[in-house]
Short mmCIF file of C-alpha atoms in Angstrom, two decimals:
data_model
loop_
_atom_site.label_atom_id
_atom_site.label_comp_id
_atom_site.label_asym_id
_atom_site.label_seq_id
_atom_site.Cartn_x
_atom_site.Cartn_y
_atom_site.Cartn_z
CA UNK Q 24 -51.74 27.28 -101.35
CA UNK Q 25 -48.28 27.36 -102.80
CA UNK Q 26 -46.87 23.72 -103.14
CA UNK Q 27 -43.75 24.86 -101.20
CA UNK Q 28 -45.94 25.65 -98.47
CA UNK Q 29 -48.43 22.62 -98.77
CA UNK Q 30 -44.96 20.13 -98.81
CA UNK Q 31 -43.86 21.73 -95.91
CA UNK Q 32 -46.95 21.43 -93.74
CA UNK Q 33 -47.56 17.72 -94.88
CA UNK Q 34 -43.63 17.14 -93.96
CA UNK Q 35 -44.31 18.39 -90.80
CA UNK Q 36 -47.79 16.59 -89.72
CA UNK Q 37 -45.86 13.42 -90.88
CA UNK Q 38 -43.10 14.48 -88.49
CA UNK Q 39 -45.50 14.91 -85.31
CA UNK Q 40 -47.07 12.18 -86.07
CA UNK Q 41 -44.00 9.84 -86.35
CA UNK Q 42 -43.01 11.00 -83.00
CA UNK Q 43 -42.72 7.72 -80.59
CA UNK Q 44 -44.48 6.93 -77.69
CA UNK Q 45 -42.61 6.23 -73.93
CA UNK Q 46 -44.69 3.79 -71.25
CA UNK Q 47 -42.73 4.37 -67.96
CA UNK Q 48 -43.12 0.93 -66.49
CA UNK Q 49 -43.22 0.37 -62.60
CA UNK Q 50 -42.76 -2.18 -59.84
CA UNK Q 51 -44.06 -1.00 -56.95
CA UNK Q 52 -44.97 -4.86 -55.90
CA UNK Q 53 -42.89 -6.50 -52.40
CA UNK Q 54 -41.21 -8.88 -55.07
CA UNK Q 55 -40.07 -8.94 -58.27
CA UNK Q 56 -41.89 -9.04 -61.67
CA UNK Q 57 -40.48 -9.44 -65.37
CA UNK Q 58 -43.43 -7.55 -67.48
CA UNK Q 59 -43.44 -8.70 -70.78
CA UNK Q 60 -43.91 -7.06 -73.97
CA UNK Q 61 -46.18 -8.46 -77.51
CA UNK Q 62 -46.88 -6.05 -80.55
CA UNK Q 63 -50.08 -7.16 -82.55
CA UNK Q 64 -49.70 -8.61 -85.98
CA UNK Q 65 -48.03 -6.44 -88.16
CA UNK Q 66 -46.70 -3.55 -85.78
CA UNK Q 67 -42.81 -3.35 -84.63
CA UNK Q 68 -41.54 -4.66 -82.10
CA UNK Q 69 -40.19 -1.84 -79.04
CA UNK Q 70 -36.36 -2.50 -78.03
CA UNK Q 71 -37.15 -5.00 -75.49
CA UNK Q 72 -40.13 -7.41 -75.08
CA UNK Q 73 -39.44 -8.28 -71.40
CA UNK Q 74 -37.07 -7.87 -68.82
CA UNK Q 75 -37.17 -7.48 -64.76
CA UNK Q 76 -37.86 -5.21 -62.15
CA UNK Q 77 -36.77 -5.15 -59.00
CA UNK Q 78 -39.45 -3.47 -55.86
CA UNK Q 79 -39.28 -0.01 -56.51
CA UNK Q 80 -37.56 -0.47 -59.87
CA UNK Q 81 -39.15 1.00 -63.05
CA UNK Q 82 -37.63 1.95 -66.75
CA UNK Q 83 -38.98 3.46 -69.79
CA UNK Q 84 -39.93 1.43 -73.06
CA UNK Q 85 -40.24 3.63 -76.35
CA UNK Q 86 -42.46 2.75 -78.97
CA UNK Q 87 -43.22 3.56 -82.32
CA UNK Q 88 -45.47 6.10 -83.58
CA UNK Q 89 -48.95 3.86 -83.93
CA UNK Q 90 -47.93 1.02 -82.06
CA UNK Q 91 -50.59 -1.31 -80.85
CA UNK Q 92 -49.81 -4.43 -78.23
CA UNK Q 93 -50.23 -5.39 -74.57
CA UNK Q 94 -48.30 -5.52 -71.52
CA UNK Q 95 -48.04 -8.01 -68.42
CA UNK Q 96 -46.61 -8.65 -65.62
CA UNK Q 97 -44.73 -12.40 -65.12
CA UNK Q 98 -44.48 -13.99 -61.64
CA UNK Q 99 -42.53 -16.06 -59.93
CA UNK Q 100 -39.47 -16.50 -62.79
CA UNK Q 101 -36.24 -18.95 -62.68
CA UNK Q 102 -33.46 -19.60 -64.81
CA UNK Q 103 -32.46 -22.99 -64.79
CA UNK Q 104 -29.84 -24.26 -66.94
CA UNK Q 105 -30.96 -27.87 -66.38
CA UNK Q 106 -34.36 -27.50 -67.52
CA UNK Q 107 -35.71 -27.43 -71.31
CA UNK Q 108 -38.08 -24.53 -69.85
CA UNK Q 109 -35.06 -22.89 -69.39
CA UNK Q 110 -36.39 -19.49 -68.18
CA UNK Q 111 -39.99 -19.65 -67.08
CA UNK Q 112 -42.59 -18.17 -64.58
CA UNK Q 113 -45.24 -19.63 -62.69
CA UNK Q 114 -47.96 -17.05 -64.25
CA UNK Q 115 -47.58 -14.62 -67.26
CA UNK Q 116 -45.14 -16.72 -68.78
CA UNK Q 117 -44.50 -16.18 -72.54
CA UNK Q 118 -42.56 -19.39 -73.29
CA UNK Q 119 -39.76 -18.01 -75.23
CA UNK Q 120 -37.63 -19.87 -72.45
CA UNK Q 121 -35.76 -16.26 -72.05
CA UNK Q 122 -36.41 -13.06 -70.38
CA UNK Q 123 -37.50 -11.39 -73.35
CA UNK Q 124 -41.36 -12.23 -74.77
CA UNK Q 125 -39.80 -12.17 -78.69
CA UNK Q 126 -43.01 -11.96 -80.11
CA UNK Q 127 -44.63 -14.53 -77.63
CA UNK Q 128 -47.64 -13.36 -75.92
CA UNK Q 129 -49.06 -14.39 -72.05
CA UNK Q 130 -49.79 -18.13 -70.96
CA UNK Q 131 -53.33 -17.33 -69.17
CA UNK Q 132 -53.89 -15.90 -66.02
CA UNK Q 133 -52.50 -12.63 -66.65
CA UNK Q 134 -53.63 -9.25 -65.54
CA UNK Q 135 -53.24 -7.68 -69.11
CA UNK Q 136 -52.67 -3.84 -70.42
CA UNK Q 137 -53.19 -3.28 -73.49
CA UNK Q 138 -53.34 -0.23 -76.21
CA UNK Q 139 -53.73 1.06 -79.29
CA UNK Q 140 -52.12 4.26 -79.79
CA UNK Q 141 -52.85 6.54 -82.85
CA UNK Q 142 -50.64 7.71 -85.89
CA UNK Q 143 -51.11 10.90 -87.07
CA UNK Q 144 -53.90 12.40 -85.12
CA UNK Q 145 -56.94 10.85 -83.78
CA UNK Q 146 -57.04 8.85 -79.95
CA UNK Q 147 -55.53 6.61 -78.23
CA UNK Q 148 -57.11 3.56 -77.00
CA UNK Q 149 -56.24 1.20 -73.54
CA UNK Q 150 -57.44 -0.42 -71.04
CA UNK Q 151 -56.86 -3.25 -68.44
CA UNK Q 152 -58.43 -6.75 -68.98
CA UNK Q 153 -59.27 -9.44 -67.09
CA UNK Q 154 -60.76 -11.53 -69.91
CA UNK Q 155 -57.34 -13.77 -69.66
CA UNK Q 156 -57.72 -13.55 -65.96
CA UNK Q 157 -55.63 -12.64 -63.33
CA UNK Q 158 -52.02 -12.44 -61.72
CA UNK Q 159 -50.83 -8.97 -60.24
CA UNK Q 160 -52.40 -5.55 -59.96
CA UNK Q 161 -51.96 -2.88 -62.78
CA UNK Q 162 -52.31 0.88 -63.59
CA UNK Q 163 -52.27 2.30 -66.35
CA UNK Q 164 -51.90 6.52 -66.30
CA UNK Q 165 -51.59 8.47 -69.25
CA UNK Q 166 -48.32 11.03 -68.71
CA UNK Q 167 -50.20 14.11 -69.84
CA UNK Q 168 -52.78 13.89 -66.26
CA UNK Q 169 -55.66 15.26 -68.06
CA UNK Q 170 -56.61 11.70 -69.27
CA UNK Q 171 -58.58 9.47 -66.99
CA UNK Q 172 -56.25 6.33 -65.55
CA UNK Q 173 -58.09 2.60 -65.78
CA UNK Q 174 -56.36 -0.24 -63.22
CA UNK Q 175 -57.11 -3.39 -61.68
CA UNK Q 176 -55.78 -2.28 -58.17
CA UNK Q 177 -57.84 -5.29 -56.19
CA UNK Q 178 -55.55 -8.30 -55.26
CA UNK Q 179 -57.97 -11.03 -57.21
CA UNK Q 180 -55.83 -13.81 -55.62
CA UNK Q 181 -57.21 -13.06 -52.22
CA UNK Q 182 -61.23 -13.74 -53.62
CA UNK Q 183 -60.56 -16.18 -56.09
CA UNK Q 184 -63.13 -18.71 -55.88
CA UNK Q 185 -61.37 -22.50 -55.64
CA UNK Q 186 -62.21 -23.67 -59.46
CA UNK Q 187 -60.88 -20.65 -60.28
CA UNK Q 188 -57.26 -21.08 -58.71
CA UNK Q 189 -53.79 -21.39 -59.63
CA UNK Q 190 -51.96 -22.84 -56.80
CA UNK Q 191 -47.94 -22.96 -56.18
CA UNK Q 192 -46.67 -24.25 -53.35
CA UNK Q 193 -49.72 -23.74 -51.37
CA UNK Q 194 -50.21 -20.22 -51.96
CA UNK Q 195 -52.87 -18.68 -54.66
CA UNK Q 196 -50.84 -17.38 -57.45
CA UNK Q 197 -53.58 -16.14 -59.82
CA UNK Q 198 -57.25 -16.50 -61.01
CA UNK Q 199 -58.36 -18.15 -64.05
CA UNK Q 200 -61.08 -16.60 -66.14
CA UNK Q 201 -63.78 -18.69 -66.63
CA UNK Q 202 -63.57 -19.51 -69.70
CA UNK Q 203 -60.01 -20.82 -69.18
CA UNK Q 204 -61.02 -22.91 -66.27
CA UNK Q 205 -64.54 -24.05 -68.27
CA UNK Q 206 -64.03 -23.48 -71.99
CA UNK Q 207 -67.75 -23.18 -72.88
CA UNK Q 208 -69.13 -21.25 -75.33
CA UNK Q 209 -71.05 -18.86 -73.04
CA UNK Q 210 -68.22 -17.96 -70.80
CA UNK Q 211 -65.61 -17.82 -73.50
CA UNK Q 212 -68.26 -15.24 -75.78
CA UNK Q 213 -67.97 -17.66 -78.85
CA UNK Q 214 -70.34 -20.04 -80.90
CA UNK Q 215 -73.70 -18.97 -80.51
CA UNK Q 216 -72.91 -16.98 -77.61
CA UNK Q 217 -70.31 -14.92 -79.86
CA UNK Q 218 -72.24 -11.29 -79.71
CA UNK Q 219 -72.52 -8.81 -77.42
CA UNK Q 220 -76.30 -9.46 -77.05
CA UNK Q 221 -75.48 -13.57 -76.49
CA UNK Q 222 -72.72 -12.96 -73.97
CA UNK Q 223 -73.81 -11.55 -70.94
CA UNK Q 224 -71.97 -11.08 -67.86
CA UNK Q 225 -71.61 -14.21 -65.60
CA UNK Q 226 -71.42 -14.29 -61.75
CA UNK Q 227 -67.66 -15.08 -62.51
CA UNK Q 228 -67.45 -12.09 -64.57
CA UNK Q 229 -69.55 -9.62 -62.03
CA UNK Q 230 -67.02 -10.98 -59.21
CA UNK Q 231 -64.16 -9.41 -61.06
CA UNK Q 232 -66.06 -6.46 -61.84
CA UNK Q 233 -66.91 -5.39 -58.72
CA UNK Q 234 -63.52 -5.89 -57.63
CA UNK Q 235 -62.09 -3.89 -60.32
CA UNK Q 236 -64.96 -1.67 -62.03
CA UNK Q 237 -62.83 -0.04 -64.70
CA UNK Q 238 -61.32 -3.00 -65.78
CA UNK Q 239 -62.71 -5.62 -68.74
CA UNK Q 240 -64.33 -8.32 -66.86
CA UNK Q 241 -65.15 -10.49 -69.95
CA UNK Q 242 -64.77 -9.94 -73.82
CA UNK Q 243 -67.79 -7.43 -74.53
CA UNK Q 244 -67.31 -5.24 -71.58
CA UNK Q 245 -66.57 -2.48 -73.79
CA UNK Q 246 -68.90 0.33 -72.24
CA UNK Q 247 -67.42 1.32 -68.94
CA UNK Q 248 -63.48 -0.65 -69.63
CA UNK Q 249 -62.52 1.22 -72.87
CA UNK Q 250 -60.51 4.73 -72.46
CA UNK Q 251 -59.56 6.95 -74.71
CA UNK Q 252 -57.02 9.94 -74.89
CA UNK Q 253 -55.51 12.77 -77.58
CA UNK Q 254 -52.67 10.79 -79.71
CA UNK Q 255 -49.51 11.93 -78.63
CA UNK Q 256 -50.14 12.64 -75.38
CA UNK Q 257 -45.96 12.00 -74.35
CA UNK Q 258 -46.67 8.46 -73.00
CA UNK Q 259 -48.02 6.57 -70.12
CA UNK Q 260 -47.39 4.97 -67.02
CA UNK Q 261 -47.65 1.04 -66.56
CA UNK Q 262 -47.36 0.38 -62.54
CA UNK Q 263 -47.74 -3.54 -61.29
CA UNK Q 264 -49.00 -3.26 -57.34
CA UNK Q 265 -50.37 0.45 -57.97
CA UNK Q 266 -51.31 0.11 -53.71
CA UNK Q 267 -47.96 -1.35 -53.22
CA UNK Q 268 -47.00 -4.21 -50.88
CA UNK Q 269 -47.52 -7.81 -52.47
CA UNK Q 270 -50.43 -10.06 -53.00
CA UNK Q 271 -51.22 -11.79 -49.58
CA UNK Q 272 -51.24 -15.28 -52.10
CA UNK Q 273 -48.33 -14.31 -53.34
CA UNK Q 274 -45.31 -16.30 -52.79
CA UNK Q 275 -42.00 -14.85 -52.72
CA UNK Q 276 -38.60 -16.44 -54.22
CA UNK Q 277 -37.22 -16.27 -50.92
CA UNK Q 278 -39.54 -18.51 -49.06
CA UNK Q 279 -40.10 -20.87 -51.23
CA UNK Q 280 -37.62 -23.64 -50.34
CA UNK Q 281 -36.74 -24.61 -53.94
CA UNK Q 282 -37.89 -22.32 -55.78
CA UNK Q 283 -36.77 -23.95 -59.02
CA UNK Q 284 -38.33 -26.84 -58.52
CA UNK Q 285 -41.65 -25.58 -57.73
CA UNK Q 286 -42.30 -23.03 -60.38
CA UNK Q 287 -40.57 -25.08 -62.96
CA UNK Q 288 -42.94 -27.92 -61.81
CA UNK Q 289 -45.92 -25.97 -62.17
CA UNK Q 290 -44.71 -24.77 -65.44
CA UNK Q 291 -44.91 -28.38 -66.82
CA UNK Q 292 -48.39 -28.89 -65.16
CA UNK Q 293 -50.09 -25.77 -66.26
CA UNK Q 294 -47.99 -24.01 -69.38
#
């Protein structure tokens, strides 16, 4: 082969391969959610790293060719100028006291989606996970349709068991995993119990299973939560609520009587 000819066709596969990704992110919740954005160690940042949605609302994040990282959705959010927190949200918050993450992952519980998308050939990987717990419903689709889609469409809040709960102003707000709420070795899959064949499900781990079967219930739930498509497969859908409506825990900004107060409050309690 000619070296003309063999520049040309490695030019090219570098070309495809550099092509960027586009998630088309969606609110389809009753209320508003800021999802926010973290790149793993190493990979570049997209534009933005969080930002908010109205009901209905949704907007397209590019990424780079390659890029691996997770998205979230963040609940009940304020801005208060009067506060240190300055902006912060009752769940999913990512502590950079602004609307966008800036490299600043999820405070547990949050309903998590998260991917690893190839560079130059090869599959992508994503899935939802529960290991961090829960806050909102997700989908994830990829764009191309011939690629199965892996959610968490159950509303978790609703069947949360009471150790389990994150409470704001009365109302369930999300679900702890256990090994949040208990931090032992079994539940959190480390120590001794750090292997697939020492961490076995729990009945805190089956309840989220069988509420969401396609999702990762704890950290070595690889075998039916893990799904794969053709790199460069022109993107895929991220959609909070997939089933619509809201959470029936969830509490909205307008009925909370100060809203500031309360989430900012449980910010300092929990965060």
């Amino acid at each position: 082969m000619g070296g003309a000819l063999l520049l040309s066709l490695l030019c090219f596969a570098f070309l495809k391969g550099a092509s960027p990704s586009t998630f088309t992110v969606k609110n389809n919740c009753g209320y508003t959610v800021w999802p926010g954005i973290l790149s793993n160690a190493g990979v570049a940042p997209p534009s933005t790293t969080g930002f908010a949605l109205s009901p209905g609302e949704s907007r397209a994040v590019t990424v780079d060719d390659g890029w691996s990282g997770r998205m979230w959705g963040r609940m009940l959010c304020v801005q208060s100028s009067s506060s240190s927190a300055g902006f912060a949200c009752a769940t999913g918050d990512c502590g950079s006291g602004t609307v966008e993450c800036s490299g600043h992952g999820a405070a547990p519980p949050a309903t998590l989606a998260e991917f690893t998308l190839a560079s130059i050939g090869g599959d992508d990987f994503y899935d939802v996970s529960l290991v961090d717990g829960f806050n909102v419903p997700v989908l994830v689709a990829p764009a191309n349709g011939s690629c199965p889609a892996t959610d968490c469409p159950a509303d978790l809040n609703a069947q949360c068991p009471p150790e389990l709960r994150v409470v704001v102003a009365g109302a369930v707000v999300a679900c702890r995993s256990a090994c949040e709420a208990f931090g032992t070795e079994a539940y959190c899959c480390s120590g001794e119990h750090g292997t697939p064949a020492t961490c076995a499900p729990t009945a805190y781990s089956r309840l989220f299973k069988a509420a969401c079967p396609r999702a990762y219930s704890y950290a070595y739930d690889d075998a039916t939560s893990t799904f794969t498509c053709a790199g460069g497969s022109a993107g895929y859908g991220v959609v909070f609520c997939p089933a619509g409506g809201s959470s029936s825990g969830m509490v909205s900004e307008c009925v909370l009587s100060d809203p500031t107060r309360a989430v900012l409050g449980h910010v300092a309690n929990f965060v």
